[in-house]
Structure formats: structure tokens, C-alpha cells
PDB file of C-alpha atoms in Angstrom:
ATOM      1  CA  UNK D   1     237.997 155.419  27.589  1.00 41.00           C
ATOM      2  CA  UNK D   2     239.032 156.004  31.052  1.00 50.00           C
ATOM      3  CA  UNK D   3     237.696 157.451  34.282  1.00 88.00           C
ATOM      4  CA  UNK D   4     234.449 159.405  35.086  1.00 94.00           C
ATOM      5  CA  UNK D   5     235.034 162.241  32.153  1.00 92.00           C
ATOM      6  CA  UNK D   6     235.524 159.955  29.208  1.00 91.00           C
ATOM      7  CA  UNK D   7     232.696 157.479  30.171  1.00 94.00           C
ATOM      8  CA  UNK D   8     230.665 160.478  29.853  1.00 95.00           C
ATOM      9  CA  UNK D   9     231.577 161.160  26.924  1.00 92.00           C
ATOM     10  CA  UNK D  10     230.932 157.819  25.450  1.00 91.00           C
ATOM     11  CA  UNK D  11     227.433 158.440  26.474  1.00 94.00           C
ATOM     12  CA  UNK D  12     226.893 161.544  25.164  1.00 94.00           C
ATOM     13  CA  UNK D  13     228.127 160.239  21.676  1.00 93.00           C
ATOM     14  CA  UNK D  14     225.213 157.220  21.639  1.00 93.00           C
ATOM     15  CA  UNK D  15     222.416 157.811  19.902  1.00 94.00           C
ATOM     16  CA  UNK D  16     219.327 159.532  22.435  1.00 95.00           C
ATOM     17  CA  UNK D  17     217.293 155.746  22.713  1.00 95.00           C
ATOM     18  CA  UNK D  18     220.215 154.134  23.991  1.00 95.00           C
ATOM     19  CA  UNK D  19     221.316 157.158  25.816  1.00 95.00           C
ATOM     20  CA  UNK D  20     217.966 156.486  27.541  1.00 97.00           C
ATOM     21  CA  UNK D  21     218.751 152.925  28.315  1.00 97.00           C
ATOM     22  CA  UNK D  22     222.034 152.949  29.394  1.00 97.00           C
ATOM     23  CA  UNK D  23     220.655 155.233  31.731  1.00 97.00           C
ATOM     24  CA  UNK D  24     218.032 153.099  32.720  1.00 97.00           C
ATOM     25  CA  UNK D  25     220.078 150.526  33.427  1.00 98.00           C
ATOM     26  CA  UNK D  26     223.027 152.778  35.280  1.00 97.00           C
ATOM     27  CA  UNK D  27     219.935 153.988  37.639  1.00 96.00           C
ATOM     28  CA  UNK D  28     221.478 157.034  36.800  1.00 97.00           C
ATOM     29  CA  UNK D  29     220.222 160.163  34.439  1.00 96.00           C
ATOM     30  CA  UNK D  30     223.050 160.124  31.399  1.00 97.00           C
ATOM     31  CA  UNK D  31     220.791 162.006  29.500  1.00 94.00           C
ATOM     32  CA  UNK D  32     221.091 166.053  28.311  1.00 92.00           C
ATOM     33  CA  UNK D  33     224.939 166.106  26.838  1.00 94.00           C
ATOM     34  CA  UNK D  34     228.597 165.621  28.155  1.00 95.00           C
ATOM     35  CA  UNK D  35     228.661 167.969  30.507  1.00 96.00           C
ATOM     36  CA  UNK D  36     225.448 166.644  32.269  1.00 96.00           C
ATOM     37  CA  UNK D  37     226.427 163.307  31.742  1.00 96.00           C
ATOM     38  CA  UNK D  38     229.464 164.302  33.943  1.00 95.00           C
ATOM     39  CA  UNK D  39     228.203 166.394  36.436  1.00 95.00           C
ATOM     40  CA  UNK D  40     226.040 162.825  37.118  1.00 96.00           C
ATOM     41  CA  UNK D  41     228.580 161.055  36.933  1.00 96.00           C
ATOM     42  CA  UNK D  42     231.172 162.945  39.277  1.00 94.00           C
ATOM     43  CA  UNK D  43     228.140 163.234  41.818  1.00 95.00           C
ATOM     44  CA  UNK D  44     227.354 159.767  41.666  1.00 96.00           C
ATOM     45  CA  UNK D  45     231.662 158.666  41.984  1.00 95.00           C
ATOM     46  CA  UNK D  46     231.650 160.691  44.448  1.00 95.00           C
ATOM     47  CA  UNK D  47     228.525 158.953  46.942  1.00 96.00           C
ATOM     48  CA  UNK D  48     229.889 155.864  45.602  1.00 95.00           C
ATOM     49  CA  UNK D  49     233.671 155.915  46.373  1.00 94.00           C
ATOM     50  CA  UNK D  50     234.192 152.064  45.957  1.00 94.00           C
ATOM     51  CA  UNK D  51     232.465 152.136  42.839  1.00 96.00           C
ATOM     52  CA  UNK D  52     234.903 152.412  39.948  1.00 96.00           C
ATOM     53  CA  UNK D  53     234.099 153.021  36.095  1.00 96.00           C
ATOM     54  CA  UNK D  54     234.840 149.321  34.997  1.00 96.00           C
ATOM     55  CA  UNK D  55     232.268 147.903  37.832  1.00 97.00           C
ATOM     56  CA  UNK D  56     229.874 150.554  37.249  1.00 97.00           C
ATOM     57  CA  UNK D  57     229.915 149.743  33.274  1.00 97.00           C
ATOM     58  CA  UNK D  58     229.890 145.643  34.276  1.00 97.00           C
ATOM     59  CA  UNK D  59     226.161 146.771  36.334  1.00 97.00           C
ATOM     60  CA  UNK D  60     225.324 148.288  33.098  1.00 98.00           C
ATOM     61  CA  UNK D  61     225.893 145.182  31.323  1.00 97.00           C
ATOM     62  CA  UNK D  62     224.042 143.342  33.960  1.00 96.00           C
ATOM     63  CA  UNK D  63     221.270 144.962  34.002  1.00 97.00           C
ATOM     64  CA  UNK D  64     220.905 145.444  30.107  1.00 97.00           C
ATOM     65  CA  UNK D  65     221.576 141.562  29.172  1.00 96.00           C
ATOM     66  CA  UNK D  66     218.893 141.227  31.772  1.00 95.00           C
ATOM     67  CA  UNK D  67     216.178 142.457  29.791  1.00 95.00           C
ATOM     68  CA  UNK D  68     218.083 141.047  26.085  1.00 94.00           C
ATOM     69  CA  UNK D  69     219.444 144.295  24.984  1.00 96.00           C
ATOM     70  CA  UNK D  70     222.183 142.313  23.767  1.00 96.00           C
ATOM     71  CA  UNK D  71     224.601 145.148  21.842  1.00 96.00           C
ATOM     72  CA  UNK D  72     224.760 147.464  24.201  1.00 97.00           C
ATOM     73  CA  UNK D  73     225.069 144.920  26.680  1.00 97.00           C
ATOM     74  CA  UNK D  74     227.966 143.496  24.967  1.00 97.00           C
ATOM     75  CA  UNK D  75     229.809 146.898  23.931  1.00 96.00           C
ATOM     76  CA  UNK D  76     229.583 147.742  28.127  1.00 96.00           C
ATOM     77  CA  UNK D  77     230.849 144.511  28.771  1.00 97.00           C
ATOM     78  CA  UNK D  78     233.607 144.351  26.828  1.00 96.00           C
ATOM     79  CA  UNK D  79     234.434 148.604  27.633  1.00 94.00           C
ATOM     80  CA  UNK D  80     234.082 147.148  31.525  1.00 95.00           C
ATOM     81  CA  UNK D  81     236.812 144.561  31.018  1.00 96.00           C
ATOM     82  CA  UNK D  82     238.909 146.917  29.136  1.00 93.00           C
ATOM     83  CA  UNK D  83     239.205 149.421  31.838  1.00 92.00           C
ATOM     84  CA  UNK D  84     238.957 146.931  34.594  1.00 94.00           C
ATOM     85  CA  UNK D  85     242.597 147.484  36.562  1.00 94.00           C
ATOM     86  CA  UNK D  86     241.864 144.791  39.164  1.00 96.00           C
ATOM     87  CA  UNK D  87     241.133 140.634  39.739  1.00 96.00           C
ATOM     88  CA  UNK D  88     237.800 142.166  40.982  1.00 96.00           C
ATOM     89  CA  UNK D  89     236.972 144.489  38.507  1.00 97.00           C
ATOM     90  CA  UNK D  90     238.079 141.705  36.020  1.00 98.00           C
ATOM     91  CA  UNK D  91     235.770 139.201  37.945  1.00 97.00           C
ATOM     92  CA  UNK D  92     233.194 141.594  37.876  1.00 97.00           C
ATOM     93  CA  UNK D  93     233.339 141.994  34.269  1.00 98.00           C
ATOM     94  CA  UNK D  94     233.993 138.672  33.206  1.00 98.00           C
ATOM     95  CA  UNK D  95     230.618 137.403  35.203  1.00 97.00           C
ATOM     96  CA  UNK D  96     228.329 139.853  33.563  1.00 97.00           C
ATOM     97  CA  UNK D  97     229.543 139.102  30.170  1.00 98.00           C
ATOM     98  CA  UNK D  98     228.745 135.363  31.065  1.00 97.00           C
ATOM     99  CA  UNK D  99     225.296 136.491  32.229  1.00 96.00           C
ATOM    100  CA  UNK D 100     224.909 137.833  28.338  1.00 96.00           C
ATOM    101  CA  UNK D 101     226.371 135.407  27.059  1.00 97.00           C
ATOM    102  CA  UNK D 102     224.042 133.110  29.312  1.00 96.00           C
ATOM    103  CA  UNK D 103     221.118 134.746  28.152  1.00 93.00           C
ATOM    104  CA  UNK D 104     221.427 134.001  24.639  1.00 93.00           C
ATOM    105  CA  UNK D 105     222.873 130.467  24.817  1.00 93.00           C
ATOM    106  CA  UNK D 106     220.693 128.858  22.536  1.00 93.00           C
ATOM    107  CA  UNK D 107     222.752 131.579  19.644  1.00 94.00           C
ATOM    108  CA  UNK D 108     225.891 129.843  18.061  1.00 94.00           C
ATOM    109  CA  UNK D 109     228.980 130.768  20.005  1.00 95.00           C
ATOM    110  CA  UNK D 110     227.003 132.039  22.785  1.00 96.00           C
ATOM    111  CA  UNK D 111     227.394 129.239  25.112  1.00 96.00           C
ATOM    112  CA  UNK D 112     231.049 128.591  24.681  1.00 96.00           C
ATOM    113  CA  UNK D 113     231.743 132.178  25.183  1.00 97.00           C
ATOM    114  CA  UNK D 114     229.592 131.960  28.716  1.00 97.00           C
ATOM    115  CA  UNK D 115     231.794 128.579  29.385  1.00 97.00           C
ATOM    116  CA  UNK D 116     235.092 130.792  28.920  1.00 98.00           C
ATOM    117  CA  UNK D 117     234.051 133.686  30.886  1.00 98.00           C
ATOM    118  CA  UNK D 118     232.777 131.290  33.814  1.00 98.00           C
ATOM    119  CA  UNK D 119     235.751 130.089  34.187  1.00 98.00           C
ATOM    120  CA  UNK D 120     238.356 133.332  34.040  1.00 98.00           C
ATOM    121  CA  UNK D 121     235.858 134.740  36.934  1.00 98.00           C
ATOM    122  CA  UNK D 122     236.638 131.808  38.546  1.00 97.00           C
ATOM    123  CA  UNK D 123     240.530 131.054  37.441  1.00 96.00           C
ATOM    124  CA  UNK D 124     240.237 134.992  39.295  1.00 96.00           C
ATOM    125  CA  UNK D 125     238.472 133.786  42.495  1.00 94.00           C
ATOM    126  CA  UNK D 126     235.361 135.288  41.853  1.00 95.00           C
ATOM    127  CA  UNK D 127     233.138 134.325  45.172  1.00 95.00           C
ATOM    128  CA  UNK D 128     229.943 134.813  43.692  1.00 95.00           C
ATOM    129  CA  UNK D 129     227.501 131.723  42.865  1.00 96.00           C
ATOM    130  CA  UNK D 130     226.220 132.382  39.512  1.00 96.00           C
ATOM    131  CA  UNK D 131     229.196 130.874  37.342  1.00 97.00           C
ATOM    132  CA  UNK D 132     229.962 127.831  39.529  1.00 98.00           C
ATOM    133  CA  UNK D 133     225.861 127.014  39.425  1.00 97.00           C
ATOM    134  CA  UNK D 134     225.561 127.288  36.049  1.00 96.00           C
ATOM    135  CA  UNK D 135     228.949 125.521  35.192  1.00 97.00           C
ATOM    136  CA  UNK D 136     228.057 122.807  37.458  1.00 97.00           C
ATOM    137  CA  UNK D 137     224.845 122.045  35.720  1.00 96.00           C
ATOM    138  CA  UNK D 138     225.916 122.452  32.201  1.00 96.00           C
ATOM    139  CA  UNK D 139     228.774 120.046  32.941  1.00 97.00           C
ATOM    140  CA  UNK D 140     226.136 117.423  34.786  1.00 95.00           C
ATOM    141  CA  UNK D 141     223.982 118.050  31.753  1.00 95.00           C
ATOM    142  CA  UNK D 142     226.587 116.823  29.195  1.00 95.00           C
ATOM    143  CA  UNK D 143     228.163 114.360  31.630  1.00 94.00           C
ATOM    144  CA  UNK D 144     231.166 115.801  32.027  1.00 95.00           C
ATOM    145  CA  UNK D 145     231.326 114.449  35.730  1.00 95.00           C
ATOM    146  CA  UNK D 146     234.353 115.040  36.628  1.00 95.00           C
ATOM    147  CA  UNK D 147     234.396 118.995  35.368  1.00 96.00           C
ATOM    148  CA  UNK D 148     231.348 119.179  37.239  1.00 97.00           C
ATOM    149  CA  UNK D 149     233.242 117.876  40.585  1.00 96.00           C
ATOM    150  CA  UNK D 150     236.209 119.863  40.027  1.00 96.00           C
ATOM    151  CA  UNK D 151     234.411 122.924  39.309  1.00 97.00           C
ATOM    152  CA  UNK D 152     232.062 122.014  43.359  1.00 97.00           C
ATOM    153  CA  UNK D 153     235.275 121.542  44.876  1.00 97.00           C
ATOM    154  CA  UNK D 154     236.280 125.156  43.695  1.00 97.00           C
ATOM    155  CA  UNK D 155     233.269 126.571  44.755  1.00 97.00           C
ATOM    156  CA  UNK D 156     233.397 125.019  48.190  1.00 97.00           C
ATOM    157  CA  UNK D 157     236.516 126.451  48.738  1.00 96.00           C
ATOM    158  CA  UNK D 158     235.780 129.674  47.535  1.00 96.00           C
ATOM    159  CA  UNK D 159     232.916 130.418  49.209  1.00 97.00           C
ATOM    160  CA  UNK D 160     233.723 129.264  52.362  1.00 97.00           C
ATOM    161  CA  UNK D 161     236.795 131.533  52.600  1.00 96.00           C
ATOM    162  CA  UNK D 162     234.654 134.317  51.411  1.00 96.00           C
ATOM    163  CA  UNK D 163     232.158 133.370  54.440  1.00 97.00           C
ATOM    164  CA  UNK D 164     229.068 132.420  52.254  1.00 97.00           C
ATOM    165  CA  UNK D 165     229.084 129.108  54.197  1.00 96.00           C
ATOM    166  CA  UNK D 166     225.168 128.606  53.150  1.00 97.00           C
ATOM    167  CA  UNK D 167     226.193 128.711  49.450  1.00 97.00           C
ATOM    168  CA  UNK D 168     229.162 125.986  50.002  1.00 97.00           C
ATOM    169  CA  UNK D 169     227.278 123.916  51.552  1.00 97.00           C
ATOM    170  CA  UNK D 170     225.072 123.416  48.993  1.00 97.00           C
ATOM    171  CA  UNK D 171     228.209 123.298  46.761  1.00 97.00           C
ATOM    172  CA  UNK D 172     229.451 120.476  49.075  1.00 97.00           C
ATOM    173  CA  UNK D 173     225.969 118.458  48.938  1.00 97.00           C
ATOM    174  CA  UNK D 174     226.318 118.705  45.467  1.00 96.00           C
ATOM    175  CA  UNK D 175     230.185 117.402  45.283  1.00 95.00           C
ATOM    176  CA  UNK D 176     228.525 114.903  47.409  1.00 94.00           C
ATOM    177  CA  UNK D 177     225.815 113.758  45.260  1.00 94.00           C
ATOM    178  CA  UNK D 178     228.151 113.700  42.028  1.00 92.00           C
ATOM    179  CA  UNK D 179     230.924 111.738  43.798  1.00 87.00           C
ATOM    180  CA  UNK D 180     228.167 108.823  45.170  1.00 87.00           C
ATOM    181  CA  UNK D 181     226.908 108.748  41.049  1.00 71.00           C
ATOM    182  CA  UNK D 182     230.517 108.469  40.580  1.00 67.00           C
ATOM    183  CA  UNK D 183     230.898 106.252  42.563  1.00 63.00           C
ATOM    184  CA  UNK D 184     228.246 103.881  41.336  1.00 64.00           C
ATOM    185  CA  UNK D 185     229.715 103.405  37.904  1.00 59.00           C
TER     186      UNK D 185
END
């Protein structure tokens, strides 16, 4: 699959209740057949020039791990990081297939696979705050002290050369805190 056309056409070949929920969760109306389907889609590339078919498809997978429709979900996911052609799109991609994966961490598997996509979104230089949070705590949770540190300092560094100097501060409070229990041992 590749570009506007073909993602159309992978929506026109699901079956009309998911048709109806990957358009849900595109914000977009999929519904009605290829050609509709593309005539949406080409409208909606075209208003959203920034926007490509791999980070569209990773806002999909967002949204629809959101409310546990795990399959479809997954199948975006994994079509988002197929198609992704940059670190962002990658990053993109990577961090909503952790958010699935997040979702369903009590599952076998689940949480390892959220652990490995963390961390390519941030071996990337993804500067959003979801993975390092969540890495951070899981890490503090199963005293992995050190992981947790390294994965602060990362974060700190990130964010502050991305100019979310609120969220790195936090980051650096934390890295703070950890270093002082550290410390104490």
C-alpha cells in the first residue's frame, strides 16, 4: 500500500463495520466505495499538506487502541510503520503501536512489545512525553533504577531541545529524585 489511492483502497476492501470505524477514528467519511474513499482522501491530503499516509494511518491507530479496538488498531499500526519513509513518521508509528500495546499490557507479550516500541521512538528522538513517562515508571516499578535514570536523562535532553522545557523539567525533578534514592543505598 502506498499513497492516498491505495489507502483507499484498503478501505474499501474492509468489511462495512470497520469501514465505519476506521472512519470514525480517521475523523474522516471512508465510507461509500474506492472512489469515495479517494475523493476524501485526496480532499483531505490536500487541506492537510504535512499530513502524510503513514502519520495519518498512526492517528488511526491512536485513536482506535484508544477505545480497545485492538485488530484494527494493530493492522493500521503496523501498515503506518510500513509506509512510514521518515525518523518522524517512524516515531510516529512506533509511539502509537506502544499506546496499543500499552493498552493491553496485562495480555502476554503485550508489555514487552510496548517496552520495544518505547524505546525505537526514542532510539529515533521522538520528543513527545508518553514513552519516556511510561518507561520511566515501569522501570521504577521493577527497580530497574538505573534504566529509569538513563531513560530521564534522555528525556531531559530531548525535550529541552525540542523547547518543551515544562515537560523536562519534570523529567529533571524526576532524574533528581531517582539519583537522591540512588544515592541512599
Amino acid at each position: 500500500m502506498s499513497g492516498w489511492e491505495d489507502l483507499a483502497g484498503y478501505v474499501a476492501s474492509l468489511p462495512p463495520e470497520e469501514q465505519a470505524s476506521f472512519s470514525r477514528y480517521a475523523g474522516v467519511d471512508l465510507t461509500g466505495g474506492r472512489e469515495a474513499a479517494a475523493r476524501t482522501l485526496r480532499a483531505y491530503a490536500e487541506e492537510n499538506p504535512g499530513v502524510s499516509t503513514s502519520s495519518f494511518l498512526s492517528s488511526v491507530c491512536s485513536q482506535a487502541a484508544f477505545v480497545r479496538d485492538t485488530e484494527l488498531a494493530r493492522r493500521t499500526g503496523e501498515a503506518a510503520l510500513q509506509l512510514a519513509e521518515t525518523d518522524e513518521e517512524r516515531q510516529l508509528a512506533h509511539v502509537a503501536l506502544a499506546q496499543l500495546h500499552f493498552q493491553n499490557r496485562r495480555e502476554e507479550g503485550e508489555l514487552e512489545a510496548f517496552v520495544e516500541h518505547c524505546l525505537e521512538a526514542v532510539r529515533l528522538g521522538h520528543a513527545g512525553t508518553f514513552c519516556y513517562e511510561r518507561l520511566a515508571t515501569l522501570y521504577e516499578y521493577r527497580g530497574q533504577t538505573e534504566e529509569a535514570r538513563e531513560i530521564s536523562r534522555r528525556a531531559v535532553e530531548v525535550l529541552e531541545a525540542a523547547g518543551d522545557v515544562r515537560s523536562a523539567e519534570r523529567f529533571r525533578q524526576r532524574l533528581e529524585r531517582l539519583s537522591a534514592h540512588q544515592d541512599r543505598r
